[in-house]
PDB file of C-alpha atoms in Angstrom:
ATOM      1  CA  UNK A   1    -194.080 -75.363-127.966  1.00 44.00           C
ATOM      2  CA  UNK A   2    -196.880 -74.393-125.516  1.00 48.00           C
ATOM      3  CA  UNK A   3    -200.438 -73.490-126.489  1.00 58.00           C
ATOM      4  CA  UNK A   4    -200.052 -70.380-124.527  1.00 88.00           C
ATOM      5  CA  UNK A   5    -197.558 -68.616-127.042  1.00 94.00           C
ATOM      6  CA  UNK A   6    -200.721 -68.265-129.282  1.00 96.00           C
ATOM      7  CA  UNK A   7    -203.219 -66.879-126.463  1.00 97.00           C
ATOM      8  CA  UNK A   8    -204.205 -63.238-127.469  1.00 98.00           C
ATOM      9  CA  UNK A   9    -206.208 -62.775-124.032  1.00 97.00           C
ATOM     10  CA  UNK A  10    -205.541 -59.494-122.554  1.00 97.00           C
ATOM     11  CA  UNK A  11    -204.431 -58.053-125.801  1.00 98.00           C
ATOM     12  CA  UNK A  12    -206.323 -55.115-127.667  1.00 98.00           C
ATOM     13  CA  UNK A  13    -206.590 -55.520-131.457  1.00 98.00           C
ATOM     14  CA  UNK A  14    -207.741 -53.133-134.187  1.00 98.00           C
ATOM     15  CA  UNK A  15    -208.699 -54.285-137.742  1.00 98.00           C
ATOM     16  CA  UNK A  16    -208.970 -51.685-140.459  1.00 98.00           C
ATOM     17  CA  UNK A  17    -211.216 -53.253-143.174  1.00 97.00           C
ATOM     18  CA  UNK A  18    -212.226 -55.789-140.467  1.00 98.00           C
ATOM     19  CA  UNK A  19    -216.030 -56.137-141.669  1.00 97.00           C
ATOM     20  CA  UNK A  20    -215.669 -57.766-144.556  1.00 94.00           C
ATOM     21  CA  UNK A  21    -213.727 -60.415-146.468  1.00 92.00           C
ATOM     22  CA  UNK A  22    -210.418 -61.507-145.129  1.00 95.00           C
ATOM     23  CA  UNK A  23    -210.154 -58.780-142.490  1.00 97.00           C
ATOM     24  CA  UNK A  24    -213.506 -59.926-141.254  1.00 97.00           C
ATOM     25  CA  UNK A  25    -212.011 -63.467-140.754  1.00 97.00           C
ATOM     26  CA  UNK A  26    -208.973 -61.993-139.359  1.00 98.00           C
ATOM     27  CA  UNK A  27    -210.941 -60.005-136.443  1.00 98.00           C
ATOM     28  CA  UNK A  28    -212.924 -62.950-135.695  1.00 98.00           C
ATOM     29  CA  UNK A  29    -209.808 -64.895-135.610  1.00 98.00           C
ATOM     30  CA  UNK A  30    -208.273 -62.598-133.091  1.00 98.00           C
ATOM     31  CA  UNK A  31    -211.294 -62.547-131.077  1.00 98.00           C
ATOM     32  CA  UNK A  32    -211.282 -66.480-130.871  1.00 98.00           C
ATOM     33  CA  UNK A  33    -207.785 -66.543-129.490  1.00 98.00           C
ATOM     34  CA  UNK A  34    -208.937 -64.426-126.799  1.00 98.00           C
ATOM     35  CA  UNK A  35    -207.991 -60.442-128.144  1.00 98.00           C
ATOM     36  CA  UNK A  36    -210.474 -57.647-127.564  1.00 98.00           C
ATOM     37  CA  UNK A  37    -211.079 -56.614-131.070  1.00 98.00           C
ATOM     38  CA  UNK A  38    -212.056 -53.404-132.873  1.00 98.00           C
ATOM     39  CA  UNK A  39    -213.111 -53.882-136.193  1.00 98.00           C
ATOM     40  CA  UNK A  40    -213.474 -50.640-138.518  1.00 98.00           C
ATOM     41  CA  UNK A  41    -214.697 -49.662-141.970  1.00 97.00           C
ATOM     42  CA  UNK A  42    -216.523 -47.037-143.818  1.00 97.00           C
ATOM     43  CA  UNK A  43    -219.763 -48.403-143.266  1.00 96.00           C
ATOM     44  CA  UNK A  44    -221.154 -48.102-139.803  1.00 97.00           C
ATOM     45  CA  UNK A  45    -223.798 -50.815-140.013  1.00 97.00           C
ATOM     46  CA  UNK A  46    -221.220 -53.306-141.082  1.00 98.00           C
ATOM     47  CA  UNK A  47    -219.168 -52.047-138.197  1.00 98.00           C
ATOM     48  CA  UNK A  48    -221.720 -52.679-135.680  1.00 98.00           C
ATOM     49  CA  UNK A  49    -222.578 -56.119-137.191  1.00 98.00           C
ATOM     50  CA  UNK A  50    -219.107 -57.249-136.893  1.00 98.00           C
ATOM     51  CA  UNK A  51    -218.611 -55.921-133.155  1.00 98.00           C
ATOM     52  CA  UNK A  52    -221.727 -58.036-132.393  1.00 98.00           C
ATOM     53  CA  UNK A  53    -220.076 -61.037-133.446  1.00 98.00           C
ATOM     54  CA  UNK A  54    -216.981 -60.203-131.488  1.00 98.00           C
ATOM     55  CA  UNK A  55    -219.005 -59.582-128.382  1.00 98.00           C
ATOM     56  CA  UNK A  56    -220.853 -62.803-129.022  1.00 98.00           C
ATOM     57  CA  UNK A  57    -217.500 -64.851-128.774  1.00 98.00           C
ATOM     58  CA  UNK A  58    -217.070 -63.032-125.219  1.00 98.00           C
ATOM     59  CA  UNK A  59    -214.810 -60.390-126.126  1.00 98.00           C
ATOM     60  CA  UNK A  60    -215.243 -56.546-125.955  1.00 98.00           C
ATOM     61  CA  UNK A  61    -215.391 -54.318-128.990  1.00 98.00           C
ATOM     62  CA  UNK A  62    -216.441 -50.788-130.276  1.00 98.00           C
ATOM     63  CA  UNK A  63    -218.718 -49.412-132.949  1.00 98.00           C
ATOM     64  CA  UNK A  64    -216.492 -47.064-134.502  1.00 98.00           C
ATOM     65  CA  UNK A  65    -216.347 -46.138-138.661  1.00 98.00           C
ATOM     66  CA  UNK A  66    -213.317 -45.263-140.125  1.00 98.00           C
ATOM     67  CA  UNK A  67    -211.795 -44.214-143.594  1.00 98.00           C
ATOM     68  CA  UNK A  68    -208.223 -45.186-144.324  1.00 98.00           C
ATOM     69  CA  UNK A  69    -208.089 -41.953-147.102  1.00 98.00           C
ATOM     70  CA  UNK A  70    -208.955 -39.679-144.397  1.00 98.00           C
ATOM     71  CA  UNK A  71    -206.216 -39.256-141.680  1.00 98.00           C
ATOM     72  CA  UNK A  72    -208.323 -37.531-139.364  1.00 98.00           C
ATOM     73  CA  UNK A  73    -210.765 -40.402-139.146  1.00 98.00           C
ATOM     74  CA  UNK A  74    -208.114 -43.059-138.466  1.00 98.00           C
ATOM     75  CA  UNK A  75    -206.758 -40.875-135.806  1.00 98.00           C
ATOM     76  CA  UNK A  76    -210.168 -40.661-134.211  1.00 98.00           C
ATOM     77  CA  UNK A  77    -210.534 -44.380-134.348  1.00 98.00           C
ATOM     78  CA  UNK A  78    -207.190 -44.584-132.790  1.00 98.00           C
ATOM     79  CA  UNK A  79    -208.467 -42.043-129.785  1.00 98.00           C
ATOM     80  CA  UNK A  80    -211.677 -43.961-129.215  1.00 98.00           C
ATOM     81  CA  UNK A  81    -209.613 -47.211-128.764  1.00 98.00           C
ATOM     82  CA  UNK A  82    -207.219 -45.744-126.402  1.00 98.00           C
ATOM     83  CA  UNK A  83    -210.047 -43.761-124.401  1.00 98.00           C
ATOM     84  CA  UNK A  84    -211.834 -47.558-124.022  1.00 98.00           C
ATOM     85  CA  UNK A  85    -209.149 -49.661-123.406  1.00 98.00           C
ATOM     86  CA  UNK A  86    -206.048 -47.512-122.539  1.00 98.00           C
ATOM     87  CA  UNK A  87    -203.876 -49.362-125.128  1.00 98.00           C
ATOM     88  CA  UNK A  88    -203.464 -50.777-128.350  1.00 98.00           C
ATOM     89  CA  UNK A  89    -201.359 -53.876-128.973  1.00 98.00           C
ATOM     90  CA  UNK A  90    -202.233 -55.331-132.287  1.00 99.00           C
ATOM     91  CA  UNK A  91    -202.992 -53.771-135.724  1.00 99.00           C
ATOM     92  CA  UNK A  92    -204.027 -55.062-139.001  1.00 98.00           C
ATOM     93  CA  UNK A  93    -204.153 -53.226-141.750  1.00 98.00           C
ATOM     94  CA  UNK A  94    -206.794 -55.132-144.062  1.00 98.00           C
ATOM     95  CA  UNK A  95    -208.513 -52.259-145.956  1.00 97.00           C
ATOM     96  CA  UNK A  96    -208.170 -52.132-149.590  1.00 95.00           C
ATOM     97  CA  UNK A  97    -209.476 -51.943-153.005  1.00 94.00           C
ATOM     98  CA  UNK A  98    -208.834 -53.257-156.315  1.00 90.00           C
ATOM     99  CA  UNK A  99    -209.376 -52.242-159.946  1.00 89.00           C
ATOM    100  CA  UNK A 100    -208.650 -54.158-163.447  1.00 91.00           C
ATOM    101  CA  UNK A 101    -207.543 -52.530-166.492  1.00 96.00           C
ATOM    102  CA  UNK A 102    -205.118 -52.453-169.271  1.00 97.00           C
ATOM    103  CA  UNK A 103    -201.892 -50.740-167.638  1.00 98.00           C
ATOM    104  CA  UNK A 104    -201.230 -48.445-170.776  1.00 98.00           C
ATOM    105  CA  UNK A 105    -204.824 -47.429-170.710  1.00 97.00           C
ATOM    106  CA  UNK A 106    -205.028 -46.795-166.751  1.00 96.00           C
ATOM    107  CA  UNK A 107    -206.901 -43.846-165.670  1.00 95.00           C
ATOM    108  CA  UNK A 108    -204.566 -41.888-163.341  1.00 97.00           C
ATOM    109  CA  UNK A 109    -207.598 -40.954-160.833  1.00 97.00           C
ATOM    110  CA  UNK A 110    -208.163 -44.963-160.573  1.00 97.00           C
ATOM    111  CA  UNK A 111    -204.546 -45.718-160.049  1.00 98.00           C
ATOM    112  CA  UNK A 112    -204.222 -42.828-157.388  1.00 98.00           C
ATOM    113  CA  UNK A 113    -207.591 -44.016-155.487  1.00 97.00           C
ATOM    114  CA  UNK A 114    -205.894 -47.719-155.266  1.00 98.00           C
ATOM    115  CA  UNK A 115    -202.514 -46.699-154.335  1.00 98.00           C
ATOM    116  CA  UNK A 116    -203.828 -44.069-151.834  1.00 98.00           C
ATOM    117  CA  UNK A 117    -205.948 -46.533-150.074  1.00 98.00           C
ATOM    118  CA  UNK A 118    -204.003 -49.805-150.452  1.00 98.00           C
ATOM    119  CA  UNK A 119    -200.548 -48.124-149.797  1.00 98.00           C
ATOM    120  CA  UNK A 120    -200.930 -44.546-148.168  1.00 98.00           C
ATOM    121  CA  UNK A 121    -204.089 -45.768-145.873  1.00 98.00           C
ATOM    122  CA  UNK A 122    -201.673 -48.842-144.426  1.00 98.00           C
ATOM    123  CA  UNK A 123    -198.861 -46.103-143.947  1.00 98.00           C
ATOM    124  CA  UNK A 124    -201.350 -43.765-142.044  1.00 98.00           C
ATOM    125  CA  UNK A 125    -202.785 -46.516-139.530  1.00 98.00           C
ATOM    126  CA  UNK A 126    -198.980 -47.457-139.196  1.00 98.00           C
ATOM    127  CA  UNK A 127    -197.931 -43.935-138.382  1.00 98.00           C
ATOM    128  CA  UNK A 128    -200.839 -43.300-135.808  1.00 98.00           C
ATOM    129  CA  UNK A 129    -201.020 -46.501-134.055  1.00 98.00           C
ATOM    130  CA  UNK A 130    -197.393 -47.392-134.448  1.00 98.00           C
ATOM    131  CA  UNK A 131    -196.461 -44.199-132.257  1.00 98.00           C
ATOM    132  CA  UNK A 132    -198.664 -45.651-129.528  1.00 98.00           C
ATOM    133  CA  UNK A 133    -197.173 -48.650-129.647  1.00 98.00           C
ATOM    134  CA  UNK A 134    -193.525 -47.411-129.574  1.00 98.00           C
ATOM    135  CA  UNK A 135    -194.370 -45.402-126.697  1.00 98.00           C
ATOM    136  CA  UNK A 136    -195.871 -48.489-124.711  1.00 98.00           C
ATOM    137  CA  UNK A 137    -192.893 -50.492-125.642  1.00 98.00           C
ATOM    138  CA  UNK A 138    -195.139 -53.288-127.279  1.00 98.00           C
ATOM    139  CA  UNK A 139    -196.916 -53.956-130.456  1.00 98.00           C
ATOM    140  CA  UNK A 140    -197.902 -56.034-133.296  1.00 98.00           C
ATOM    141  CA  UNK A 141    -198.339 -54.473-136.877  1.00 99.00           C
ATOM    142  CA  UNK A 142    -199.684 -56.956-139.755  1.00 99.00           C
ATOM    143  CA  UNK A 143    -200.175 -55.627-143.128  1.00 98.00           C
ATOM    144  CA  UNK A 144    -201.899 -57.295-145.827  1.00 98.00           C
ATOM    145  CA  UNK A 145    -199.460 -57.886-148.749  1.00 98.00           C
ATOM    146  CA  UNK A 146    -200.488 -60.242-151.749  1.00 97.00           C
ATOM    147  CA  UNK A 147    -199.477 -62.741-154.301  1.00 97.00           C
ATOM    148  CA  UNK A 148    -198.784 -59.563-156.545  1.00 97.00           C
ATOM    149  CA  UNK A 149    -196.004 -58.429-153.930  1.00 98.00           C
ATOM    150  CA  UNK A 150    -193.908 -60.756-155.856  1.00 98.00           C
ATOM    151  CA  UNK A 151    -195.367 -61.736-159.230  1.00 97.00           C
ATOM    152  CA  UNK A 152    -197.268 -59.935-162.006  1.00 96.00           C
ATOM    153  CA  UNK A 153    -201.155 -60.391-162.479  1.00 95.00           C
ATOM    154  CA  UNK A 154    -202.632 -59.560-165.593  1.00 94.00           C
ATOM    155  CA  UNK A 155    -204.357 -56.209-165.686  1.00 96.00           C
ATOM    156  CA  UNK A 156    -204.282 -54.892-161.972  1.00 95.00           C
ATOM    157  CA  UNK A 157    -200.790 -52.769-162.200  1.00 98.00           C
ATOM    158  CA  UNK A 158    -202.198 -50.229-159.578  1.00 98.00           C
ATOM    159  CA  UNK A 159    -203.105 -53.104-157.017  1.00 97.00           C
ATOM    160  CA  UNK A 160    -199.665 -55.137-157.744  1.00 98.00           C
ATOM    161  CA  UNK A 161    -197.861 -51.702-157.529  1.00 98.00           C
ATOM    162  CA  UNK A 162    -199.710 -50.856-153.978  1.00 98.00           C
ATOM    163  CA  UNK A 163    -199.189 -54.241-152.678  1.00 98.00           C
ATOM    164  CA  UNK A 164    -195.365 -54.615-153.577  1.00 98.00           C
ATOM    165  CA  UNK A 165    -194.854 -50.997-151.864  1.00 98.00           C
ATOM    166  CA  UNK A 166    -196.737 -52.467-148.781  1.00 98.00           C
ATOM    167  CA  UNK A 167    -194.352 -55.572-148.638  1.00 98.00           C
ATOM    168  CA  UNK A 168    -191.341 -53.047-148.850  1.00 98.00           C
ATOM    169  CA  UNK A 169    -192.818 -50.603-146.236  1.00 98.00           C
ATOM    170  CA  UNK A 170    -193.574 -53.659-144.053  1.00 98.00           C
ATOM    171  CA  UNK A 171    -189.741 -54.629-144.046  1.00 98.00           C
ATOM    172  CA  UNK A 172    -188.501 -50.829-143.933  1.00 98.00           C
ATOM    173  CA  UNK A 173    -190.799 -50.020-140.722  1.00 98.00           C
ATOM    174  CA  UNK A 174    -189.701 -53.512-139.327  1.00 98.00           C
ATOM    175  CA  UNK A 175    -185.902 -52.213-139.359  1.00 98.00           C
ATOM    176  CA  UNK A 176    -186.875 -48.922-138.206  1.00 98.00           C
ATOM    177  CA  UNK A 177    -189.005 -50.343-134.995  1.00 98.00           C
ATOM    178  CA  UNK A 178    -186.769 -53.614-134.412  1.00 98.00           C
ATOM    179  CA  UNK A 179    -185.499 -52.452-130.953  1.00 98.00           C
ATOM    180  CA  UNK A 180    -188.551 -50.790-129.637  1.00 98.00           C
ATOM    181  CA  UNK A 181    -190.791 -53.726-129.060  1.00 98.00           C
ATOM    182  CA  UNK A 182    -192.801 -53.543-132.071  1.00 98.00           C
ATOM    183  CA  UNK A 183    -192.587 -56.012-134.616  1.00 98.00           C
ATOM    184  CA  UNK A 184    -193.939 -55.316-138.222  1.00 99.00           C
ATOM    185  CA  UNK A 185    -195.062 -58.368-140.559  1.00 99.00           C
ATOM    186  CA  UNK A 186    -197.409 -58.681-143.340  1.00 98.00           C
ATOM    187  CA  UNK A 187    -199.523 -61.574-144.886  1.00 98.00           C
ATOM    188  CA  UNK A 188    -199.512 -62.434-148.480  1.00 98.00           C
ATOM    189  CA  UNK A 189    -202.578 -64.120-148.986  1.00 97.00           C
ATOM    190  CA  UNK A 190    -203.369 -66.523-151.964  1.00 96.00           C
ATOM    191  CA  UNK A 191    -206.408 -66.387-153.821  1.00 92.00           C
ATOM    192  CA  UNK A 192    -209.382 -66.427-151.470  1.00 92.00           C
ATOM    193  CA  UNK A 193    -212.898 -65.284-152.924  1.00 89.00           C
ATOM    194  CA  UNK A 194    -214.053 -62.439-151.122  1.00 83.00           C
ATOM    195  CA  UNK A 195    -216.762 -59.555-152.540  1.00 78.00           C
ATOM    196  CA  UNK A 196    -213.511 -57.465-153.796  1.00 73.00           C
ATOM    197  CA  UNK A 197    -212.352 -59.993-156.456  1.00 82.00           C
ATOM    198  CA  UNK A 198    -215.382 -62.715-156.674  1.00 83.00           C
ATOM    199  CA  UNK A 199    -216.584 -61.377-159.982  1.00 85.00           C
ATOM    200  CA  UNK A 200    -212.952 -61.748-161.300  1.00 84.00           C
ATOM    201  CA  UNK A 201    -212.149 -65.330-160.242  1.00 90.00           C
ATOM    202  CA  UNK A 202    -215.141 -67.439-159.927  1.00 88.00           C
ATOM    203  CA  UNK A 203    -216.139 -69.370-163.099  1.00 89.00           C
ATOM    204  CA  UNK A 204    -213.879 -67.475-165.141  1.00 93.00           C
ATOM    205  CA  UNK A 205    -210.616 -68.221-167.360  1.00 94.00           C
ATOM    206  CA  UNK A 206    -208.617 -66.107-164.933  1.00 92.00           C
ATOM    207  CA  UNK A 207    -209.866 -68.197-161.767  1.00 93.00           C
ATOM    208  CA  UNK A 208    -209.170 -71.556-164.023  1.00 94.00           C
ATOM    209  CA  UNK A 209    -205.385 -70.414-164.211  1.00 94.00           C
ATOM    210  CA  UNK A 210    -205.195 -69.485-160.721  1.00 94.00           C
ATOM    211  CA  UNK A 211    -206.474 -72.957-159.700  1.00 95.00           C
ATOM    212  CA  UNK A 212    -203.936 -74.692-162.315  1.00 95.00           C
ATOM    213  CA  UNK A 213    -201.256 -72.705-160.933  1.00 95.00           C
ATOM    214  CA  UNK A 214    -201.734 -73.610-157.181  1.00 96.00           C
ATOM    215  CA  UNK A 215    -200.582 -77.005-156.131  1.00 97.00           C
ATOM    216  CA  UNK A 216    -203.670 -77.469-153.570  1.00 97.00           C
ATOM    217  CA  UNK A 217    -205.855 -77.073-156.723  1.00 95.00           C
ATOM    218  CA  UNK A 218    -208.550 -74.696-154.792  1.00 95.00           C
ATOM    219  CA  UNK A 219    -209.173 -71.395-153.591  1.00 95.00           C
ATOM    220  CA  UNK A 220    -208.493 -70.320-149.995  1.00 95.00           C
ATOM    221  CA  UNK A 221    -211.228 -70.063-147.394  1.00 93.00           C
ATOM    222  CA  UNK A 222    -211.032 -67.120-145.462  1.00 90.00           C
ATOM    223  CA  UNK A 223    -210.997 -68.526-142.042  1.00 91.00           C
ATOM    224  CA  UNK A 224    -207.751 -70.095-143.225  1.00 95.00           C
ATOM    225  CA  UNK A 225    -205.801 -66.847-143.070  1.00 96.00           C
ATOM    226  CA  UNK A 226    -206.754 -66.224-139.213  1.00 97.00           C
ATOM    227  CA  UNK A 227    -204.298 -68.801-138.056  1.00 96.00           C
ATOM    228  CA  UNK A 228    -201.333 -67.084-139.754  1.00 98.00           C
ATOM    229  CA  UNK A 229    -202.794 -63.476-138.259  1.00 98.00           C
ATOM    230  CA  UNK A 230    -203.003 -64.985-134.829  1.00 98.00           C
ATOM    231  CA  UNK A 231    -199.401 -66.223-135.112  1.00 98.00           C
ATOM    232  CA  UNK A 232    -197.977 -62.927-136.051  1.00 98.00           C
ATOM    233  CA  UNK A 233    -200.098 -61.107-133.462  1.00 98.00           C
ATOM    234  CA  UNK A 234    -199.080 -63.327-130.737  1.00 98.00           C
ATOM    235  CA  UNK A 235    -195.870 -64.360-128.699  1.00 97.00           C
ATOM    236  CA  UNK A 236    -195.116 -67.091-130.789  1.00 97.00           C
ATOM    237  CA  UNK A 237    -193.742 -64.649-133.394  1.00 98.00           C
ATOM    238  CA  UNK A 238    -191.671 -62.539-131.015  1.00 98.00           C
ATOM    239  CA  UNK A 239    -188.212 -62.897-133.057  1.00 98.00           C
ATOM    240  CA  UNK A 240    -190.408 -62.481-136.215  1.00 98.00           C
ATOM    241  CA  UNK A 241    -190.099 -59.080-137.873  1.00 98.00           C
ATOM    242  CA  UNK A 242    -190.017 -57.570-141.524  1.00 98.00           C
ATOM    243  CA  UNK A 243    -191.280 -60.938-142.923  1.00 98.00           C
ATOM    244  CA  UNK A 244    -194.060 -61.398-145.549  1.00 98.00           C
ATOM    245  CA  UNK A 245    -195.742 -64.953-144.966  1.00 98.00           C
ATOM    246  CA  UNK A 246    -197.490 -66.452-147.997  1.00 98.00           C
ATOM    247  CA  UNK A 247    -200.766 -68.161-147.068  1.00 98.00           C
ATOM    248  CA  UNK A 248    -201.249 -69.458-150.901  1.00 98.00           C
ATOM    249  CA  UNK A 249    -201.665 -73.257-151.269  1.00 97.00           C
ATOM    250  CA  UNK A 250    -198.219 -73.343-152.510  1.00 98.00           C
ATOM    251  CA  UNK A 251    -198.749 -70.913-155.379  1.00 97.00           C
ATOM    252  CA  UNK A 252    -195.440 -68.913-154.968  1.00 97.00           C
ATOM    253  CA  UNK A 253    -193.533 -72.042-154.557  1.00 97.00           C
ATOM    254  CA  UNK A 254    -195.009 -73.788-157.912  1.00 95.00           C
ATOM    255  CA  UNK A 255    -193.284 -73.852-161.115  1.00 92.00           C
ATOM    256  CA  UNK A 256    -194.737 -77.134-162.982  1.00 89.00           C
ATOM    257  CA  UNK A 257    -197.783 -78.573-161.217  1.00 85.00           C
ATOM    258  CA  UNK A 258    -198.670 -81.592-163.522  1.00 83.00           C
TER     259      UNK A 258
END
């Protein structure tokens, strides 16, 4: 297979939640593969820092903050990208939050915040950027699902429900857009220590159990997600749509590990 299939030169990518954690690693990975990348999140100082890193790789970027909870701000991000670059080829929806509590005691406000951010925030970006991609006849949307899209994790019901729904949204949108030139897929990351989850998994019984259940016996490193994102964003994935690709060290495949 020609390496040029993975070349993103000339493509314009937007990564929501692209300034920290897995989104940051994906943004830099796409830039490394040749794309101009616009990373966005709520904090402008983080946007500016990540945009400078992308420019340091020789790519173009923009400095626009946004909040997926606010449709107008996502629309403003879209409009700024179109004004600067004239198009958008790739959208990665990496903005997300989590919250740990016993499900029977879950506070509805916290539940709604997680669902609204992870699921409805993804929908907003898909609608706004996807409509432009459909008009252009080309696009790659990459959502971020989770292991919890498939299996239950203790006391994170809101997060798990939101990510199961992201997987379903990905499949439904893929079916609807399949003949428009827009492919819609998702990544299901295994467990990668990030600021979002580090306190839950590093040096904890929960983390020990995850490592025991992961055949590779370790957590992922954020950069290890970038290759899968590049694949789904590239011409190498031209006939791939509606797929949820696990990057998990074998977690979902495992039954007994010892």
